[in-house]
């Protein structure tokens, strides 16, 4: 470039130029101008480089997500179903240990989910995107993602960070873009003007932040000061007042004045999101135009029976001084309901409309009309609400864990296990012995009776839900029944029944199918007040069935040592 400059200066010393020389000079000027632009705008070039990286990274992340089954889009550590409406959490790349307070969320969204900086790039389900990207089980291939991407700036204060939301059998990624070159890609059809959105759906996530402002007084004369106050966002505000003096500023409040009449707009920006507070400027008290406004919405919405959807309603000041506008909704299908938050606001402003369909709401399309009213001024906006059937439950419960098998007699083995979980709910468990189903139960225990003495049995358990989705069978557990007694007797070791010293005389053998109560024959032994007694009758052991003298439940002092079977104490058919 230095050579261009020397040649150019040399040519300037001459008094006459040929056409070729003139064209060369024009080319040199263009080249020098380009260099000047590059030198004068390094921030834009840096922003463009960051934006190019953001778009590349989100494209790769999107490719990896599509290789995972939608039922697993909530990740291994959450039980939300991504088949229904959007989950109430927003997974965000900003680390939990960066010292920032997240921006406010609109109604219906519970929290941002953040992870520590050290774990944020993990791809095993513990990173900021909760999915396990190591292997896609449904397609049996290693995913093309070694680490999770994070935004080059990655702070709430800047407004530049990545988010992930799943729901409605879809998902959405969003990212803030800085450069003017890439701003146009943010008009991709999503509902957040502050972010570039991509994924299967562009309306799952709420706007990244909400910010509002108020002007005091809302109506002034020419030259009179007006103070604008910001709220929401991340607490850091910048101001723009194109016709005001001054025309810009920063901080929680902003003072300006106007020298022309009309409805002015003071714009506040926080965390990449902006809002407008109007100011009416008159001269000598001459009235301004009457108050008027328009209503807009974010487009049609789909909701499944028994779930909810979120619509955004915006009231825009058209003329005059802003007044409170109240919102109502009509045209809802049978059984559906609606609620606004807030129920009223001063244009220009936004209200979030929650639409809830009952389980019995008919499927089909309805035209929902939202009316905004302020005194005698009413305006409407409408959209189509489509009610669909609930998404099919295709997710199986988790596999039962910690299965144990305990032989308590020569003919009974008791099973227990840890409860399974399910995205909707576990309906019950199937019990297998030797690979063959023998029972179902809603409990996490099972008593297998009628078994042969001195025989080893192996069990597994699987869980199922109301849609008959069944888990895999659990790890097996085995037990061997005890040896049988004389003449078909049934033997119980007292250590399975009592909680004190093991005295051989306390082994009890009773003929099968003989109604009886267990007896402590050890004179002077201590009996626990909370003793669990067992009655053997018709091949069943019934817990907590002991009676005192054949009638009353056990509540005797430790000195009472005998339990009697109904009808009297007769142990003639017992074998000791």
Coordinates of C-alpha atoms in Angstrom, one line a residue:
X1 CA 0.0 0.0 0.0
X2 CA 3.0 2.3 0.6
X3 CA 3.9 1.8 -3.1
X4 CA 0.4 2.9 -4.1
X5 CA 0.9 6.1 -2.1
X6 CA 4.3 6.9 -3.6
X7 CA 3.1 6.4 -7.1
X8 CA 0.1 8.5 -6.5
X9 CA 2.1 11.4 -5.0
X10 CA 4.6 11.2 -8.0
X11 CA 1.7 11.5 -10.4
X12 CA 0.4 14.5 -8.6
X13 CA 3.6 16.4 -9.3
X14 CA 2.9 16.2 -13.1
X15 CA 0.7 18.8 -14.8
X16 CA -0.8 16.5 -17.4
X17 CA -2.1 12.9 -17.4
X18 CA -3.0 10.3 -19.9
X19 CA -6.3 8.4 -19.7
X20 CA -4.4 5.3 -18.5
X21 CA -2.8 7.3 -15.7
X22 CA -6.1 8.7 -14.6
X23 CA -7.6 5.2 -14.4
X24 CA -4.7 4.0 -12.4
X25 CA -5.1 7.0 -10.0
X26 CA -8.8 6.2 -9.5
X27 CA -7.9 2.6 -8.7
X28 CA -5.3 3.7 -6.2
X29 CA -7.8 6.0 -4.5
X30 CA -10.3 3.2 -4.2
X31 CA -7.7 0.9 -2.7
X32 CA -6.6 3.6 -0.2
X33 CA -10.2 4.2 0.7
X34 CA -10.7 0.5 1.4
X35 CA -7.7 0.5 3.7
X36 CA -9.0 3.5 5.5
X37 CA -12.4 1.8 6.1
X38 CA -10.7 -1.3 7.4
X39 CA -8.4 0.7 9.7
X40 CA -11.3 2.9 11.0
X41 CA -13.7 0.0 11.6
X42 CA -11.8 -2.8 13.4
X43 CA -14.7 -3.3 15.9
X44 CA -17.0 -4.2 13.0
X45 CA -14.5 -6.7 11.6
X46 CA -14.0 -8.3 15.0
X47 CA -17.8 -8.5 15.5
X48 CA -18.2 -10.1 12.0
X49 CA -15.5 -12.7 12.9
X50 CA -17.4 -13.5 16.2
X51 CA -20.7 -13.8 14.3
X52 CA -19.2 -16.1 11.7
X53 CA -18.0 -18.4 14.5
X54 CA -21.4 -18.3 16.2
X55 CA -23.3 -19.3 13.1
X56 CA -20.8 -22.1 12.4
X57 CA -20.9 -23.4 15.9
X58 CA -24.7 -23.4 16.1
X59 CA -24.9 -25.1 12.8
X60 CA -22.7 -28.0 14.1
X61 CA -24.6 -28.2 17.3
X62 CA -27.9 -28.3 15.4
X63 CA -26.6 -31.2 13.2
X64 CA -25.6 -33.2 16.4
X65 CA -29.0 -32.6 18.0
X66 CA -30.9 -33.9 15.0
X67 CA -29.0 -37.3 15.3
X68 CA -30.5 -37.8 18.8
X69 CA -34.1 -39.1 19.3
X70 CA -36.6 -36.4 20.3
X71 CA -37.5 -38.3 23.3
X72 CA -34.0 -37.8 24.6
X73 CA -33.8 -34.1 23.9
X74 CA -34.3 -33.3 27.6
X75 CA -31.0 -35.2 28.3
X76 CA -30.2 -38.0 30.8
X77 CA -30.5 -35.8 33.9
X78 CA -34.0 -34.4 33.5
X79 CA -37.4 -36.1 33.4
X80 CA -39.2 -33.4 31.3
X81 CA -40.8 -34.7 28.2
X82 CA -39.8 -32.8 25.1
X83 CA -42.9 -34.3 23.3
X84 CA -45.2 -31.8 25.1
X85 CA -45.0 -28.1 25.4
X86 CA -41.7 -26.4 25.9
X87 CA -40.1 -27.3 29.2
X88 CA -40.1 -24.4 31.8
X89 CA -36.3 -24.2 31.8
X90 CA -33.9 -22.3 29.5
X91 CA -30.4 -23.9 29.2
X92 CA -27.8 -21.2 28.8
X93 CA -24.1 -21.2 28.0
X94 CA -23.2 -18.5 30.5
X95 CA -21.5 -20.3 33.4
X96 CA -23.0 -20.4 36.8
X97 CA -19.8 -19.2 38.4
X98 CA -19.2 -16.0 36.4
X99 CA -20.8 -13.8 39.1
X100 CA -23.8 -12.5 37.0
X101 CA -27.4 -12.4 37.9
X102 CA -29.5 -13.7 34.9
X103 CA -32.1 -11.4 33.3
X104 CA -35.8 -11.6 34.3
X105 CA -37.9 -14.3 32.6
X106 CA -41.5 -13.9 31.4
X107 CA -44.3 -15.7 33.2
X108 CA -44.4 -19.5 32.7
X109 CA -40.6 -19.8 32.6
X110 CA -39.0 -21.0 35.9
X111 CA -35.3 -20.5 35.6
X112 CA -32.1 -20.4 33.6
X113 CA -30.1 -23.7 33.9
X114 CA -26.4 -23.0 34.2
X115 CA -23.4 -25.2 34.9
X116 CA -19.9 -24.3 36.2
X117 CA -17.4 -23.0 33.7
X118 CA -15.3 -26.2 34.1
X119 CA -18.2 -28.4 32.9
X120 CA -19.8 -26.1 30.4
X121 CA -18.3 -27.8 27.3
X122 CA -18.9 -31.4 28.4
X123 CA -20.8 -33.5 25.9
X124 CA -21.9 -36.3 28.3
X125 CA -25.1 -34.5 29.5
X126 CA -23.4 -32.4 32.2
X127 CA -22.5 -29.5 29.9
X128 CA -24.7 -26.4 29.3
X129 CA -26.7 -28.4 26.7
X130 CA -28.0 -31.3 28.8
X131 CA -27.9 -33.9 25.9
X132 CA -25.5 -36.9 25.8
X133 CA -23.7 -36.3 22.5
X134 CA -21.2 -39.2 22.8
X135 CA -23.2 -41.8 20.9
X136 CA -26.6 -41.6 19.2
X137 CA -28.2 -44.8 20.2
X138 CA -31.0 -44.6 17.7
X139 CA -28.6 -44.4 14.7
X140 CA -25.7 -46.2 16.2
X141 CA -23.0 -43.7 15.3
X142 CA -20.6 -41.4 17.1
X143 CA -21.9 -37.9 17.0
X144 CA -19.8 -35.2 15.2
X145 CA -19.3 -33.1 18.4
X146 CA -16.2 -33.2 20.5
X147 CA -17.0 -30.3 22.9
X148 CA -20.0 -28.0 23.3
X149 CA -19.5 -24.5 21.8
X150 CA -20.0 -21.4 23.9
X151 CA -20.3 -17.8 22.8
X152 CA -17.1 -15.9 22.3
X153 CA -18.3 -13.2 24.8
X154 CA -20.7 -15.4 26.8
X155 CA -22.1 -12.9 29.4
X156 CA -25.6 -11.9 30.3
X157 CA -24.6 -8.2 30.5
X158 CA -23.5 -8.2 26.8
X159 CA -26.6 -10.0 25.6
X160 CA -24.3 -12.4 23.7
X161 CA -24.7 -16.1 24.8
X162 CA -26.3 -19.3 23.5
X163 CA -29.6 -20.8 24.7
X164 CA -31.3 -24.2 24.2
X165 CA -35.0 -25.1 24.8
X166 CA -36.9 -28.3 23.8
X167 CA -40.6 -29.1 23.6
X168 CA -43.4 -30.0 21.2
X169 CA -41.2 -32.7 19.7
X170 CA -38.8 -30.0 18.6
X171 CA -36.1 -27.7 20.0
X172 CA -34.7 -24.2 19.5
X173 CA -31.2 -22.8 19.7
X174 CA -30.7 -19.0 19.9
X175 CA -27.7 -16.7 19.7
X176 CA -27.1 -12.9 19.7
X177 CA -25.4 -11.5 16.7
X178 CA -23.3 -8.3 16.9
X179 CA -22.2 -7.1 13.4
X180 CA -24.3 -5.1 11.0
X181 CA -23.3 -7.5 8.3
X182 CA -25.0 -10.5 10.0
X183 CA -28.0 -8.6 11.6
X184 CA -30.1 -9.4 8.6
X185 CA -30.0 -13.2 9.3
X186 CA -31.9 -12.5 12.5
X187 CA -35.1 -12.0 10.4
X188 CA -35.2 -15.8 10.0
X189 CA -38.9 -16.1 11.1
X190 CA -38.4 -16.4 14.8
X191 CA -40.2 -14.5 17.5
X192 CA -37.2 -12.9 19.2
X193 CA -35.9 -9.7 17.5
X194 CA -32.9 -9.7 19.8
X195 CA -31.5 -13.1 18.7
X196 CA -30.8 -15.4 15.8
X197 CA -33.0 -18.6 16.2
X198 CA -32.5 -22.0 14.6
X199 CA -33.7 -25.5 15.2
X200 CA -36.9 -27.4 14.6
X201 CA -39.1 -24.6 16.0
X202 CA -38.5 -20.9 16.2
X203 CA -41.1 -20.1 18.8
X204 CA -40.3 -22.3 21.7
X205 CA -38.1 -20.0 23.7
X206 CA -39.3 -16.7 25.2
X207 CA -37.6 -13.4 24.3
X208 CA -34.2 -13.3 25.9
X209 CA -35.0 -10.5 28.2
X210 CA -37.7 -7.9 28.9
X211 CA -37.0 -4.3 29.6
X212 CA -39.4 -1.4 30.1
X213 CA -39.2 2.3 30.8
X214 CA -41.5 5.1 32.0
X215 CA -41.4 8.8 31.3
X216 CA -42.2 11.4 34.0
X217 CA -44.1 13.5 33.2
X218 CA -45.5 11.7 30.2
X219 CA -46.6 15.0 28.7
X220 CA -44.4 18.2 28.6
X221 CA -44.1 21.5 26.8
X222 CA -41.3 22.4 24.5
X223 CA -38.1 22.9 26.5
X224 CA -39.5 21.1 29.6
X225 CA -37.4 18.3 31.0
X226 CA -38.6 14.7 31.0
X227 CA -37.0 11.9 33.0
X228 CA -37.1 8.3 31.7
X229 CA -36.6 5.4 34.1
X230 CA -35.6 1.9 33.1
X231 CA -36.6 -1.5 34.7
X232 CA -36.1 -5.1 33.9
X233 CA -33.2 -6.3 31.7
X234 CA -29.9 -6.9 33.4
X235 CA -29.8 -3.5 35.3
X236 CA -27.5 -1.8 32.7
X237 CA -29.4 0.6 30.4
X238 CA -28.5 2.8 27.4
X239 CA -30.9 5.5 26.1
X240 CA -31.7 7.0 22.7
X241 CA -33.9 10.1 22.1
X242 CA -33.5 11.0 18.5
X243 CA -35.2 14.5 18.8
X244 CA -34.1 15.2 22.3
X245 CA -31.3 17.2 24.0
X246 CA -29.3 15.2 24.8
X247 CA -30.1 12.5 22.3
X248 CA -28.5 9.6 24.2
X249 CA -27.3 8.5 27.6
X250 CA -26.7 5.6 30.0
X251 CA -27.7 4.6 33.5
X252 CA -30.9 3.8 35.3
X253 CA -32.5 7.2 34.5
X254 CA -32.2 9.6 31.5
X255 CA -33.0 13.3 31.4
X256 CA -33.8 15.0 28.1
X257 CA -36.0 17.8 26.6
X258 CA -37.5 18.6 23.1
X259 CA -37.8 21.7 21.0
X260 CA -40.4 20.3 18.6
X261 CA -44.0 19.1 19.3
X262 CA -45.4 15.7 18.8
X263 CA -45.3 12.2 20.3
X264 CA -41.6 11.4 20.9
X265 CA -40.0 8.0 21.6
X266 CA -37.3 7.4 24.2
X267 CA -35.8 4.0 23.6
X268 CA -34.1 2.0 26.4
X269 CA -31.8 -1.0 25.7
X270 CA -30.6 -3.6 28.1
X271 CA -29.0 -7.0 27.4
X272 CA -29.6 -6.6 23.7
X273 CA -33.4 -6.0 24.2
X274 CA -35.1 -2.6 23.9
X275 CA -38.5 -1.0 24.6
X276 CA -40.0 2.5 24.1
X277 CA -41.6 4.9 26.4
X278 CA -43.6 7.7 24.7
X279 CA -43.5 11.4 25.6
X280 CA -46.1 13.9 24.4
X281 CA -44.6 17.3 23.6
X282 CA -46.9 20.3 23.1
X283 CA -46.5 24.0 22.8
X284 CA -48.3 26.4 25.1
X285 CA -50.7 23.6 26.2
X286 CA -52.1 23.0 22.7
X287 CA -53.6 19.5 22.8
X288 CA -51.9 16.7 21.0
X289 CA -53.7 14.2 18.8
X290 CA -56.1 11.8 20.5
X291 CA -54.7 8.6 22.0
X292 CA -54.7 5.6 19.7
X293 CA -52.8 2.3 19.5
X294 CA -52.6 -0.9 17.4
X295 CA -52.3 -4.5 18.5
X296 CA -50.1 -7.3 17.0
X297 CA -49.4 -10.9 17.8
X298 CA -46.6 -13.4 17.2
X299 CA -48.6 -15.6 14.8
X300 CA -50.6 -18.8 15.0
X301 CA -50.2 -21.2 17.9
X302 CA -50.6 -25.0 18.3
X303 CA -51.4 -26.6 21.6
X304 CA -52.1 -30.3 22.5
X305 CA -55.0 -31.4 24.7
X306 CA -54.1 -30.9 28.3
X307 CA -51.2 -28.5 27.8
X308 CA -50.5 -24.8 27.3
X309 CA -49.0 -22.5 24.7
X310 CA -47.6 -18.9 25.0
X311 CA -48.6 -16.0 22.7
X312 CA -47.1 -12.5 22.7
X313 CA -49.4 -9.5 22.3
X314 CA -47.8 -6.1 21.6
X315 CA -49.7 -2.8 22.0
X316 CA -48.0 -0.1 19.9
X317 CA -48.7 3.6 20.5
X318 CA -50.0 5.2 17.4
X319 CA -50.7 8.8 18.6
X320 CA -51.4 10.9 21.6
X321 CA -50.3 10.2 25.2
X322 CA -50.1 6.6 26.3
X323 CA -53.0 5.3 28.4
X324 CA -53.5 1.9 30.1
X325 CA -54.8 -0.8 27.8
X326 CA -56.6 -3.8 29.2
X327 CA -56.6 -7.2 27.3
X328 CA -59.2 -9.9 26.9
X329 CA -59.4 -13.0 24.6
X330 CA -62.4 -14.5 22.9
X331 CA -63.1 -17.3 20.4
X332 CA -61.4 -20.0 22.5
X333 CA -62.5 -23.6 21.9
X334 CA -64.7 -25.4 24.5
X335 CA -62.8 -26.1 27.7
X336 CA -59.8 -23.8 26.8
X337 CA -58.8 -20.9 29.0
X338 CA -56.6 -17.8 28.7
X339 CA -54.7 -15.5 31.0
X340 CA -52.6 -12.3 30.4
X341 CA -49.5 -11.2 32.2
X342 CA -49.7 -8.3 32.7
X343 CA -53.5 -7.9 32.3
X344 CA -52.9 -4.2 31.2
X345 CA -50.1 -2.0 30.2
X346 CA -49.3 1.4 28.6
X347 CA -48.4 1.2 24.9
X348 CA -45.9 0.7 23.5
X349 CA -45.8 -2.5 25.7
X350 CA -46.1 -6.3 25.6
X351 CA -48.3 -8.8 27.4
X352 CA -47.9 -12.6 27.4
X353 CA -51.0 -14.6 26.7
X354 CA -51.1 -18.2 28.1
X355 CA -53.5 -20.4 26.3
X356 CA -54.5 -23.7 28.1
X357 CA -56.4 -26.5 26.5
X358 CA -58.3 -29.0 28.7
X359 CA -57.9 -32.7 28.1
X360 CA -61.5 -32.6 26.7
X361 CA -61.0 -29.6 24.4
X362 CA -62.1 -30.6 20.9
X363 CA -59.3 -30.9 18.3
X364 CA -59.3 -28.4 15.4
X365 CA -58.7 -24.7 14.6
X366 CA -60.2 -21.7 16.3
X367 CA -59.8 -18.0 15.6
X368 CA -58.8 -16.3 18.9
X369 CA -59.5 -12.6 19.0
X370 CA -57.5 -10.4 21.5
X371 CA -59.1 -7.1 22.3
X372 CA -57.3 -4.2 23.8
X373 CA -59.4 -1.5 25.4
X374 CA -58.6 2.0 26.8
X375 CA -61.7 4.0 27.5
X376 CA -63.6 4.3 24.3
X377 CA -60.7 3.1 22.1
X378 CA -60.6 -0.6 21.3
X379 CA -58.4 -2.4 18.9
X380 CA -58.1 -6.2 18.1
X381 CA -55.7 -8.7 16.7
X382 CA -56.4 -12.3 15.8
X383 CA -54.6 -15.6 15.2
X384 CA -55.4 -19.3 14.7
X385 CA -55.2 -21.6 17.7
X386 CA -54.9 -25.3 16.6
X387 CA -55.7 -28.0 19.2
X388 CA -54.1 -31.4 18.6
X389 CA -54.2 -34.7 20.3
X390 CA -51.7 -35.3 23.1
X391 CA -48.4 -36.5 21.9
X392 CA -48.0 -40.3 22.1
X393 CA -46.1 -41.5 25.1
X394 CA -43.2 -43.4 23.6
X395 CA -40.8 -43.2 26.5
X396 CA -40.3 -46.3 28.6
X397 CA -39.7 -46.2 32.4
X398 CA -36.2 -46.5 33.7
X399 CA -35.0 -50.0 34.6
X400 CA -35.8 -51.1 38.2
X401 CA -32.6 -51.2 40.2
X402 CA -31.2 -52.9 43.3
X403 CA -33.3 -56.1 43.0
X404 CA -32.9 -58.4 46.0
X405 CA -34.2 -61.9 46.6
X406 CA -34.5 -63.3 50.1
X407 CA -35.6 -66.9 51.0
X408 CA -37.7 -66.7 54.2
X409 CA -38.9 -70.3 54.2
X410 CA -38.8 -73.6 52.3
X411 CA -41.6 -72.4 50.0
X412 CA -41.3 -68.6 49.8
X413 CA -38.9 -66.0 48.4
X414 CA -39.4 -62.3 48.9
X415 CA -38.3 -59.7 46.3
X416 CA -37.7 -56.0 46.6
X417 CA -36.3 -53.3 44.3
X418 CA -35.9 -49.6 43.8
X419 CA -38.8 -47.8 42.1
X420 CA -38.5 -46.8 38.4
X421 CA -39.3 -43.3 37.1
X422 CA -41.2 -42.3 33.9
X423 CA -41.9 -39.1 32.1
X424 CA -45.7 -39.6 32.7
X425 CA -45.8 -42.2 35.5
X426 CA -45.0 -45.8 36.3
X427 CA -48.1 -48.1 36.2
X428 CA -46.6 -51.2 37.6
X429 CA -44.0 -53.9 37.4
X430 CA -43.7 -57.3 35.8
X431 CA -42.0 -60.1 37.8
X432 CA -40.1 -62.8 35.9
X433 CA -38.8 -66.1 37.2
X434 CA -36.4 -67.9 35.0
X435 CA -37.2 -65.5 32.2
X436 CA -40.9 -66.2 32.3
X437 CA -43.4 -63.6 33.7
X438 CA -45.1 -64.9 36.8
X439 CA -46.9 -61.8 38.1
X440 CA -47.5 -58.1 37.9
X441 CA -47.6 -55.7 40.9
X442 CA -47.9 -52.0 41.6
X443 CA -45.6 -52.2 44.6
X444 CA -41.8 -52.5 44.7
X445 CA -42.0 -55.8 46.6
X446 CA -43.3 -59.2 45.7
X447 CA -43.7 -62.5 47.7
X448 CA -43.3 -65.6 45.5
X449 CA -44.9 -68.5 47.4
X450 CA -45.6 -72.2 46.7
X451 CA -41.9 -72.9 45.9
X452 CA -40.0 -76.2 46.3
X453 CA -37.6 -76.6 49.2
X454 CA -33.8 -76.3 48.7
X455 CA -34.3 -74.9 45.1
X456 CA -32.5 -71.9 43.6
X457 CA -34.7 -69.4 41.7
X458 CA -33.6 -66.5 39.6
X459 CA -35.7 -63.3 39.1
X460 CA -35.8 -60.1 37.1
X461 CA -38.3 -57.2 37.1
X462 CA -39.3 -54.7 34.5
X463 CA -41.4 -51.5 34.8
X464 CA -44.2 -50.4 32.4
X465 CA -46.4 -47.3 32.0
X466 CA -50.0 -46.6 31.0
X467 CA -49.0 -46.6 27.3
X468 CA -47.5 -50.1 27.8
X469 CA -44.0 -48.9 27.3
X470 CA -41.8 -51.4 29.2
X471 CA -38.3 -51.0 30.5
X472 CA -35.7 -53.6 30.0
X473 CA -35.5 -56.3 32.6
X474 CA -33.5 -55.5 35.7
X475 CA -30.3 -57.2 36.7
X476 CA -31.1 -60.7 38.0
X477 CA -31.2 -61.7 41.7
X478 CA -31.3 -65.3 43.0
X479 CA -32.1 -67.1 46.2
X480 CA -32.4 -70.7 47.4
X481 CA -35.4 -71.8 49.4
X482 CA -34.8 -73.3 52.8
X483 CA -34.8 -77.1 53.5
X484 CA -38.2 -78.6 54.2
X485 CA -39.4 -79.8 57.7
X486 CA -40.6 -83.3 58.8
X487 CA -43.8 -84.6 57.5
X488 CA -44.4 -81.5 55.3
X489 CA -43.6 -79.1 58.1
X490 CA -42.8 -75.4 57.5
X491 CA -39.7 -74.1 59.2
X492 CA -39.0 -70.5 60.1
X493 CA -35.7 -69.2 61.6
X494 CA -36.5 -66.7 64.3
X495 CA -33.8 -64.4 63.1
X496 CA -36.1 -63.5 60.2
X497 CA -38.8 -62.6 62.7
X498 CA -37.3 -61.3 65.9
X499 CA -34.7 -58.8 66.7
X500 CA -33.0 -60.3 69.7
X501 CA -30.6 -63.1 70.7
X502 CA -30.5 -66.3 68.5
X503 CA -31.7 -69.1 70.8
X504 CA -32.0 -72.5 69.1
X505 CA -35.2 -73.2 71.1
X506 CA -36.9 -70.4 69.2
X507 CA -36.8 -72.3 65.9
X508 CA -40.4 -73.1 65.2
X509 CA -41.7 -75.9 62.9
X510 CA -45.4 -76.1 62.2
X511 CA -47.5 -78.3 59.9
X512 CA -48.6 -76.6 56.7
X513 CA -52.1 -75.2 56.5
X514 CA -52.4 -75.0 60.3
X515 CA -53.7 -71.6 61.5
X516 CA -51.3 -70.6 64.3
X517 CA -49.4 -67.7 65.8
X518 CA -45.7 -67.8 66.4
X519 CA -44.7 -68.5 70.0
X520 CA -41.6 -67.3 71.9
X521 CA -40.8 -70.4 74.1
X522 CA -37.7 -68.8 75.7
X523 CA -38.7 -67.9 79.3
X524 CA -37.3 -64.5 80.2
X525 CA -36.5 -63.4 76.7
X526 CA -37.1 -59.8 75.8
X527 CA -39.9 -59.2 73.2
X528 CA -39.7 -55.9 71.2
X529 CA -42.9 -53.8 71.3
X530 CA -42.6 -53.3 67.6
X531 CA -42.3 -57.0 66.8
X532 CA -43.5 -58.1 63.3
X533 CA -45.3 -61.5 63.7
X534 CA -46.2 -63.8 60.9
X535 CA -49.2 -66.2 60.6
X536 CA -48.9 -69.2 58.4
X537 CA -52.2 -70.2 56.8
X538 CA -53.0 -71.6 53.4
X539 CA -49.5 -71.3 52.1
X540 CA -49.3 -67.6 52.9
X541 CA -47.3 -65.6 55.4
X542 CA -49.4 -62.6 56.5
X543 CA -47.3 -59.8 58.1
X544 CA -48.4 -58.1 61.3
X545 CA -51.1 -60.7 62.0
X546 CA -50.2 -61.6 65.6
X547 CA -52.9 -61.5 68.3
X548 CA -52.7 -61.7 72.0
X549 CA -54.9 -64.5 73.5
X550 CA -56.4 -65.0 70.1
X551 CA -58.0 -61.5 69.9
X552 CA -56.1 -58.3 70.8
X553 CA -53.2 -57.0 68.9
X554 CA -49.8 -57.3 70.6
X555 CA -49.3 -54.5 73.2
X556 CA -48.2 -56.5 76.2
X557 CA -45.2 -55.7 78.4
X558 CA -42.0 -57.7 78.0
X559 CA -43.0 -60.2 80.7
X560 CA -45.7 -61.8 78.5
X561 CA -43.9 -64.4 76.4
X562 CA -46.5 -66.5 74.6
X563 CA -48.5 -65.9 71.5
X564 CA -51.6 -68.1 71.2
X565 CA -53.3 -69.3 68.0
X566 CA -57.1 -68.7 67.8
X567 CA -59.1 -71.4 69.7
X568 CA -56.5 -72.0 72.3
X569 CA -52.9 -72.9 72.8
X570 CA -52.4 -76.3 71.1
X571 CA -49.0 -77.2 69.8
X572 CA -49.5 -80.9 69.6
X573 CA -48.9 -80.9 65.8
X574 CA -45.7 -78.8 66.1
X575 CA -42.3 -80.3 65.6
X576 CA -39.4 -78.9 67.6

